[in-house]
mmCIF file of C-alpha atoms in Angstrom:
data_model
loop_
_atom_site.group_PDB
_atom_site.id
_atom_site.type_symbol
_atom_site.label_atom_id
_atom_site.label_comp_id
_atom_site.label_asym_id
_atom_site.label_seq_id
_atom_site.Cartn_x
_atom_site.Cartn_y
_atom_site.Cartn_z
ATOM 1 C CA UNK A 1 89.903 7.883 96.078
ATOM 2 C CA UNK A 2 90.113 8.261 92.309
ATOM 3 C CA UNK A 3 93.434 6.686 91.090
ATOM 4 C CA UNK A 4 94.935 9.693 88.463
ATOM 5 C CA UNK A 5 95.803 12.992 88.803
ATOM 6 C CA UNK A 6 95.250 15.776 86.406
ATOM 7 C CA UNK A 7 95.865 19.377 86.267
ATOM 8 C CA UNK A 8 92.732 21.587 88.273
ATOM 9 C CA UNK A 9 92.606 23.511 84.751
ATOM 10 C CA UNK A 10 94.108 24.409 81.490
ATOM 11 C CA UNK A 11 93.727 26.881 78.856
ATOM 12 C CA UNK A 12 93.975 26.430 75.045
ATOM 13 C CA UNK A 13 93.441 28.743 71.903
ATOM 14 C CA UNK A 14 90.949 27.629 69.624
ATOM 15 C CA UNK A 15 92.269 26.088 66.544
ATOM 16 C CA UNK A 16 95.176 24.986 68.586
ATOM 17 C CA UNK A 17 96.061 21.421 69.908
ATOM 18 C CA UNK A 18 94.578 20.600 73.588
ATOM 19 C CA UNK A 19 97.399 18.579 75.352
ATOM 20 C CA UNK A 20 95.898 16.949 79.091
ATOM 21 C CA UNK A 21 97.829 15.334 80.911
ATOM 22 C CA UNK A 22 97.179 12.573 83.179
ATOM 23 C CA UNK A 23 99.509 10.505 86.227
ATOM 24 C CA UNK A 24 98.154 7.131 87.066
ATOM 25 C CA UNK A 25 101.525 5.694 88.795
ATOM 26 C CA UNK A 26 99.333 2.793 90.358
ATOM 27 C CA UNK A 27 97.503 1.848 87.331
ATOM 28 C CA UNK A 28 97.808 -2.150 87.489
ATOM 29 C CA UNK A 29 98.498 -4.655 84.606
ATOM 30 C CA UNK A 30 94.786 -5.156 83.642
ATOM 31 C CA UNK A 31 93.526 -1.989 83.825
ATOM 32 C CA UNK A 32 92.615 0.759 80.783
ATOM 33 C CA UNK A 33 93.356 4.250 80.520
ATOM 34 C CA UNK A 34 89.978 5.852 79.791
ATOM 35 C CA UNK A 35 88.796 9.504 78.810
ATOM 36 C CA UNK A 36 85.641 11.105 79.703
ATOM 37 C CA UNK A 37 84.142 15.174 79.359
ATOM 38 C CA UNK A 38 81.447 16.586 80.956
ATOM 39 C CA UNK A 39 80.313 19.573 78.967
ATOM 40 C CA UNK A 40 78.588 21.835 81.759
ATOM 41 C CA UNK A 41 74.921 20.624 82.816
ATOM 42 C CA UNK A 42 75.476 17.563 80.727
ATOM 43 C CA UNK A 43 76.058 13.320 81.878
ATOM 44 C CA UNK A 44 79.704 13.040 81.243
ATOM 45 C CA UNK A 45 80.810 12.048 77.833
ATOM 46 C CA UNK A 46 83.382 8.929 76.733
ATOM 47 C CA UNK A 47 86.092 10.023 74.645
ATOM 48 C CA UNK A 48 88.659 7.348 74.363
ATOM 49 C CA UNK A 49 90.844 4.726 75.591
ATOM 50 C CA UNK A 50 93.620 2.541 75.482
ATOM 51 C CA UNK A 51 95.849 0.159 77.373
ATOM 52 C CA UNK A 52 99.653 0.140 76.549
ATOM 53 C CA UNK A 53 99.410 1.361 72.568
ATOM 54 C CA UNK A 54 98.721 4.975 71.701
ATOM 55 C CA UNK A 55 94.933 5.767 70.118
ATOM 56 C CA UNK A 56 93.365 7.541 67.776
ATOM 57 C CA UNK A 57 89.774 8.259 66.829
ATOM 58 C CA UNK A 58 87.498 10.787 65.241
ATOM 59 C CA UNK A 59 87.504 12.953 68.492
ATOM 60 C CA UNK A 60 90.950 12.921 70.055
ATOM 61 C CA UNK A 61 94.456 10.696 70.539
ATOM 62 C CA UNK A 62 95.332 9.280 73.371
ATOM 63 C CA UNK A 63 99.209 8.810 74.310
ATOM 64 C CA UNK A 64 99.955 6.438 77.081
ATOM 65 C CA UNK A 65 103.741 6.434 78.104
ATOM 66 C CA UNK A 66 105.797 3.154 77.913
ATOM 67 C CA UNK A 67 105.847 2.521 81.841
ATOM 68 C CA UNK A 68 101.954 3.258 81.683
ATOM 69 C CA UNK A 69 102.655 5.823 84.539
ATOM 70 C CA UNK A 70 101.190 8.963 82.601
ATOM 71 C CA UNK A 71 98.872 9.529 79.480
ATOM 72 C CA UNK A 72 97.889 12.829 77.293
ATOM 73 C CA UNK A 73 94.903 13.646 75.728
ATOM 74 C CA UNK A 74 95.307 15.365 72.577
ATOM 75 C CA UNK A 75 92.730 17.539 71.113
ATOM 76 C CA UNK A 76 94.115 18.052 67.585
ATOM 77 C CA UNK A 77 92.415 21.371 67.001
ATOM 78 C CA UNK A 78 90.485 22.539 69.720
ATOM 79 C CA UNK A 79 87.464 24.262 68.937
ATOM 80 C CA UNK A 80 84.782 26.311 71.553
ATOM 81 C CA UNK A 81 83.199 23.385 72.237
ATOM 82 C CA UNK A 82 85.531 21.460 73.381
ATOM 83 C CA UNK A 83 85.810 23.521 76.570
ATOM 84 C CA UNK A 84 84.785 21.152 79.429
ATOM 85 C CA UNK A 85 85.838 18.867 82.213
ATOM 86 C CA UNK A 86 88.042 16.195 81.276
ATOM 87 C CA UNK A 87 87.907 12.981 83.550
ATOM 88 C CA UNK A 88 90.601 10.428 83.047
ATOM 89 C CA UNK A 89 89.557 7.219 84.672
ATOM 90 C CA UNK A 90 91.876 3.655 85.063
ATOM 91 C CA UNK A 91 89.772 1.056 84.628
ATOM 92 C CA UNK A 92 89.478 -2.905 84.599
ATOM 93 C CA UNK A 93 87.546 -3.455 80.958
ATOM 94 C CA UNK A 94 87.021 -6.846 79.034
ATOM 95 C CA UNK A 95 85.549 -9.722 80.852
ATOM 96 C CA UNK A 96 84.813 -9.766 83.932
ATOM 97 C CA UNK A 97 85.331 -5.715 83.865
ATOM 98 C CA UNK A 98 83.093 -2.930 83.443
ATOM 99 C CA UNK A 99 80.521 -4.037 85.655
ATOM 100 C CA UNK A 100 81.220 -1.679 88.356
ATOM 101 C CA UNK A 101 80.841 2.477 88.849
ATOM 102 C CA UNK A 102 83.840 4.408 87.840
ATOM 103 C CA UNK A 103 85.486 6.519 90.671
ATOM 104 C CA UNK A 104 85.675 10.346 89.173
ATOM 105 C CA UNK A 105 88.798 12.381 90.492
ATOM 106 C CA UNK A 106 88.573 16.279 89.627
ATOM 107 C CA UNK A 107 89.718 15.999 86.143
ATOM 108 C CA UNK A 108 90.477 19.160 84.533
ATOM 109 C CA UNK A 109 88.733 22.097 83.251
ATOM 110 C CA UNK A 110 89.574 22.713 80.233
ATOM 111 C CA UNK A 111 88.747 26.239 78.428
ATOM 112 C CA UNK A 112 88.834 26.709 74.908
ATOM 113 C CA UNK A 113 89.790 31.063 74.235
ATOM 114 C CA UNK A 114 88.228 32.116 71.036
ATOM 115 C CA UNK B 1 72.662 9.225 69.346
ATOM 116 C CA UNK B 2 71.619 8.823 73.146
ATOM 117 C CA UNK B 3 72.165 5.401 74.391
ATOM 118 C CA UNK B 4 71.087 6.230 78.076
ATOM 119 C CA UNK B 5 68.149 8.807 78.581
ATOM 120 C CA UNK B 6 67.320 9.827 81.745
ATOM 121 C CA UNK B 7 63.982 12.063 82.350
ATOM 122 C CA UNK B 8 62.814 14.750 83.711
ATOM 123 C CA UNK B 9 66.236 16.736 82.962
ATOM 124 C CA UNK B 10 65.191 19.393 85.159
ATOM 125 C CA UNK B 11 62.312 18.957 88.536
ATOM 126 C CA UNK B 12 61.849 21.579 91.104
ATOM 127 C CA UNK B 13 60.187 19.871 94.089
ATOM 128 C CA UNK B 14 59.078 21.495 97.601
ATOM 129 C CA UNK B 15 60.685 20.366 100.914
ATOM 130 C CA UNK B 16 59.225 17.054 101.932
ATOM 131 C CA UNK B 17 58.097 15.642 98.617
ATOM 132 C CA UNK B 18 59.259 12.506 96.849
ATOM 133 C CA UNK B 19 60.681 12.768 93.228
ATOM 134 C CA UNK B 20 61.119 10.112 90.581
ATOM 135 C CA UNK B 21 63.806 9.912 87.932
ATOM 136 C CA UNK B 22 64.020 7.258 85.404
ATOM 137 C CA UNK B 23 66.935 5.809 83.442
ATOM 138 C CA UNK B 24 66.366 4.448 80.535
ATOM 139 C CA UNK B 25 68.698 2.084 77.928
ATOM 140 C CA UNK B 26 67.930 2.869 74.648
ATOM 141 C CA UNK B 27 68.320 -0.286 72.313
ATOM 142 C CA UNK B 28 70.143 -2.399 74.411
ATOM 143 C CA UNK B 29 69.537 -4.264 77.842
ATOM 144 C CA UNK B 30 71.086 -3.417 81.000
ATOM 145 C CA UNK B 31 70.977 -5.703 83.632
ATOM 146 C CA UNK B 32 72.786 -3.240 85.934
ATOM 147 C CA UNK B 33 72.690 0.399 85.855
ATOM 148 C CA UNK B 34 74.218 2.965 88.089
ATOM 149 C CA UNK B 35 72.917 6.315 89.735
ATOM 150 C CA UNK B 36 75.698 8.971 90.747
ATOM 151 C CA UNK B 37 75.250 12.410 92.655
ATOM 152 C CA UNK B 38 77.124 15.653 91.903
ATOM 153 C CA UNK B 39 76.940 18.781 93.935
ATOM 154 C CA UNK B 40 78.326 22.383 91.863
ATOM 155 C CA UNK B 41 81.741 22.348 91.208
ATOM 156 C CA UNK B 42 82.529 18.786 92.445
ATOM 157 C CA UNK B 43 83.039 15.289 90.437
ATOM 158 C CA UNK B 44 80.541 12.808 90.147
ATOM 159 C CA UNK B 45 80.134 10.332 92.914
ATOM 160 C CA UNK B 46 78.581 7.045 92.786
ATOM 161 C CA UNK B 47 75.599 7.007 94.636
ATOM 162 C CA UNK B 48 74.491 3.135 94.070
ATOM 163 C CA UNK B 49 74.160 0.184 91.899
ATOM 164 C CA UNK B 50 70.788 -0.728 90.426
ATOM 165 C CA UNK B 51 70.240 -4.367 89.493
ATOM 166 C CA UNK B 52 67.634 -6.013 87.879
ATOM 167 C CA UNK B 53 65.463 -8.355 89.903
ATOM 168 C CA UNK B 54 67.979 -7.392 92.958
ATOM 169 C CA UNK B 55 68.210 -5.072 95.611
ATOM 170 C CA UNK B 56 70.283 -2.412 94.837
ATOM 171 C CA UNK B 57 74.074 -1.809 96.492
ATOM 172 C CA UNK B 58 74.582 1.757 98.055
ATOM 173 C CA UNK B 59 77.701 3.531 98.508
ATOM 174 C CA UNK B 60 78.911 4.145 101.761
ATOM 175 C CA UNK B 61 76.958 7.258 103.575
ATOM 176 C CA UNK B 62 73.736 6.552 101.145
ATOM 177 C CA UNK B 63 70.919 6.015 102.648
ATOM 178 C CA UNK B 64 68.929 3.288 100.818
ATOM 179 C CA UNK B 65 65.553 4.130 102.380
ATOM 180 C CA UNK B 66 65.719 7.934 101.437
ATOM 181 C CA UNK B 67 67.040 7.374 97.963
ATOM 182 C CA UNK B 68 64.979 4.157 96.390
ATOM 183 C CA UNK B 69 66.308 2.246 93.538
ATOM 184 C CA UNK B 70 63.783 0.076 91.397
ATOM 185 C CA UNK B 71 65.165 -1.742 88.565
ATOM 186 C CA UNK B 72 61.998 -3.715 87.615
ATOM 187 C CA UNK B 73 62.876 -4.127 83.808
ATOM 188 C CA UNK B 74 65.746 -4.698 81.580
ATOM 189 C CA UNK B 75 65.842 -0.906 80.471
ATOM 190 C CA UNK B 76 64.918 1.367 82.959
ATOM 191 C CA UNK B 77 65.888 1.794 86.382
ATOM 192 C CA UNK B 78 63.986 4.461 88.516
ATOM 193 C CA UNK B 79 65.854 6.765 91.433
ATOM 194 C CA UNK B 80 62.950 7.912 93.846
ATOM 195 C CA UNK B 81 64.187 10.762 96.552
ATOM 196 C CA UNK B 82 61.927 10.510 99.090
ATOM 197 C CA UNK B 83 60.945 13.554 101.394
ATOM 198 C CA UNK B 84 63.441 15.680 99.776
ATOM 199 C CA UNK B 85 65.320 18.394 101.406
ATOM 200 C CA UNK B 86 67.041 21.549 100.045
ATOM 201 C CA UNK B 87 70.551 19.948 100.629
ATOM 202 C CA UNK B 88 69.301 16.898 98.209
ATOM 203 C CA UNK B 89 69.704 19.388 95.597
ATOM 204 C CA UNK B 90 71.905 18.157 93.394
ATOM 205 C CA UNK B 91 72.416 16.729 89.571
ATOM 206 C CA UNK B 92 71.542 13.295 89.303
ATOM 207 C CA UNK B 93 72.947 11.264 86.555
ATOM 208 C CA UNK B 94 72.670 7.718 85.681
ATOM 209 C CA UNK B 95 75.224 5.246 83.706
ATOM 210 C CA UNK B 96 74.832 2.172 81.871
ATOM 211 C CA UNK B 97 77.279 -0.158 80.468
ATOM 212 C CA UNK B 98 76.506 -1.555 76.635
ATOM 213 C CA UNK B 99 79.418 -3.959 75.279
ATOM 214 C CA UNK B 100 81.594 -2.881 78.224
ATOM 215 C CA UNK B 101 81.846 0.388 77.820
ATOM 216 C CA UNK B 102 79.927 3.425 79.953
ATOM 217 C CA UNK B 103 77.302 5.657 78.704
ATOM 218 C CA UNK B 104 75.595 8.326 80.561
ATOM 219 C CA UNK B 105 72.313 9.905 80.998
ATOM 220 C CA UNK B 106 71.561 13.785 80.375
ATOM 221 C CA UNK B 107 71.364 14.205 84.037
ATOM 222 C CA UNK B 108 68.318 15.302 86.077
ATOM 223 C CA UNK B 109 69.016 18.549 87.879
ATOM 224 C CA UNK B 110 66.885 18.925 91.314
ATOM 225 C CA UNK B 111 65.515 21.594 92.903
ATOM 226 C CA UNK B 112 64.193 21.284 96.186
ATOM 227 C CA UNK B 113 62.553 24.597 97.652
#
């Protein structure tokens, strides 16, 4: 069983900021916060991630709380294209990690209105 | 760009045929790739672990002689769905990990009629 849980589905205005939410209460010591999308029809897409410290990158920011129980994606200014499924994944990374398949949960739908 | 192409993107096969997808790492070497299964509106679900110059490792409820994994070189890995069925139909989609992090295919949608 996938180890977060995320909202079924979410709406967001375009030109508005995209906030997802994510619980991962078991997330252990070594193990990442990660962010994938799946645009429909399409392999699934990385996005970000982080461990304890908040991140930031060309496509999105990714807030992790202080007791690593919950993150957010933030989509700065969502545009039509953004709309997709949203996948946040704990993961081991860094040596010795990433050498197994990631466990998807639902993740959430996320739909950009023009 | 891609790092992970995967081809065809779309087959339509009749009942009782065998299809063959291949996964490909572009510019890098993957010495293990993985294939994953998702039927409409559901998540992706790993399907198996391709390694090269290994047997694969299936997921639980996979059957390893119906779906065949070859991972005979350092770049591509092939999925091979053997006497297909309408209830194979399904988007395949394969992964690949370059400095640690995942990358996916396109995804190969089958038909089977």
């Amino acid at each position: 069983d996938a180890k977060t849980t995320q909202p079924p589905s979410m709406d967001c205005a375009e030109g508005r900021a995209a906030n997802l939410p994510c619980n991962h209460s078991t997330i252990s010591g070594n193990e990442y916060v990660y962010w994938y999308r799946q645009i429909h029809s399409q392999g699934p897409q990385y996005i970000i991630h982080g461990l304890k410290n908040n991140e930031t990158n060309e496509m999105a920011s990714l807030i992790i709380t202080e007791d690593r129980k919950s993150s957010t994606l933030i989509l700065p200014h969502a545009t039509l294209r953004d709309t997709a499924v949203y996948y946040c994944i704990v993961r081991v990374a860094g040596p010795g990690g990433g050498a197994d398949g990631l466990t998807f949960g639902k993740g959430t739908h996320l739909i950009i209105q023009p | 760009g891609a790092v992970v192409s995967q081809h065809p993107s779309r087959v339509i096969c009749k009942s009782g045929t065998s299809v063959k997808i291949e996964c490909r790492s572009l510019d890098f070497q993957a010495t293990t790739m993985f294939w994953y299964r998702q039927f409409p509106k559901q998540s992706l679900m790993l399907m198996a672990t391709s390694n090269e110059g290994s047997k694969a490792t299936y997921e639980q409820g996979v059957e390893k002689d119906k779906f065949l994994i070859n991972h005979a070189s350092l770049t591509l890995s092939t999925l091979t769905v053997t006497s297909a069925h309408p209830e194979d139909s399904s988007f395949y989609i394969c992964s690949a990990y370059r400095q640690r992090e995942a990358f996916f295919g396109q995804g190969t949608r089958l038909t089977v009629v």
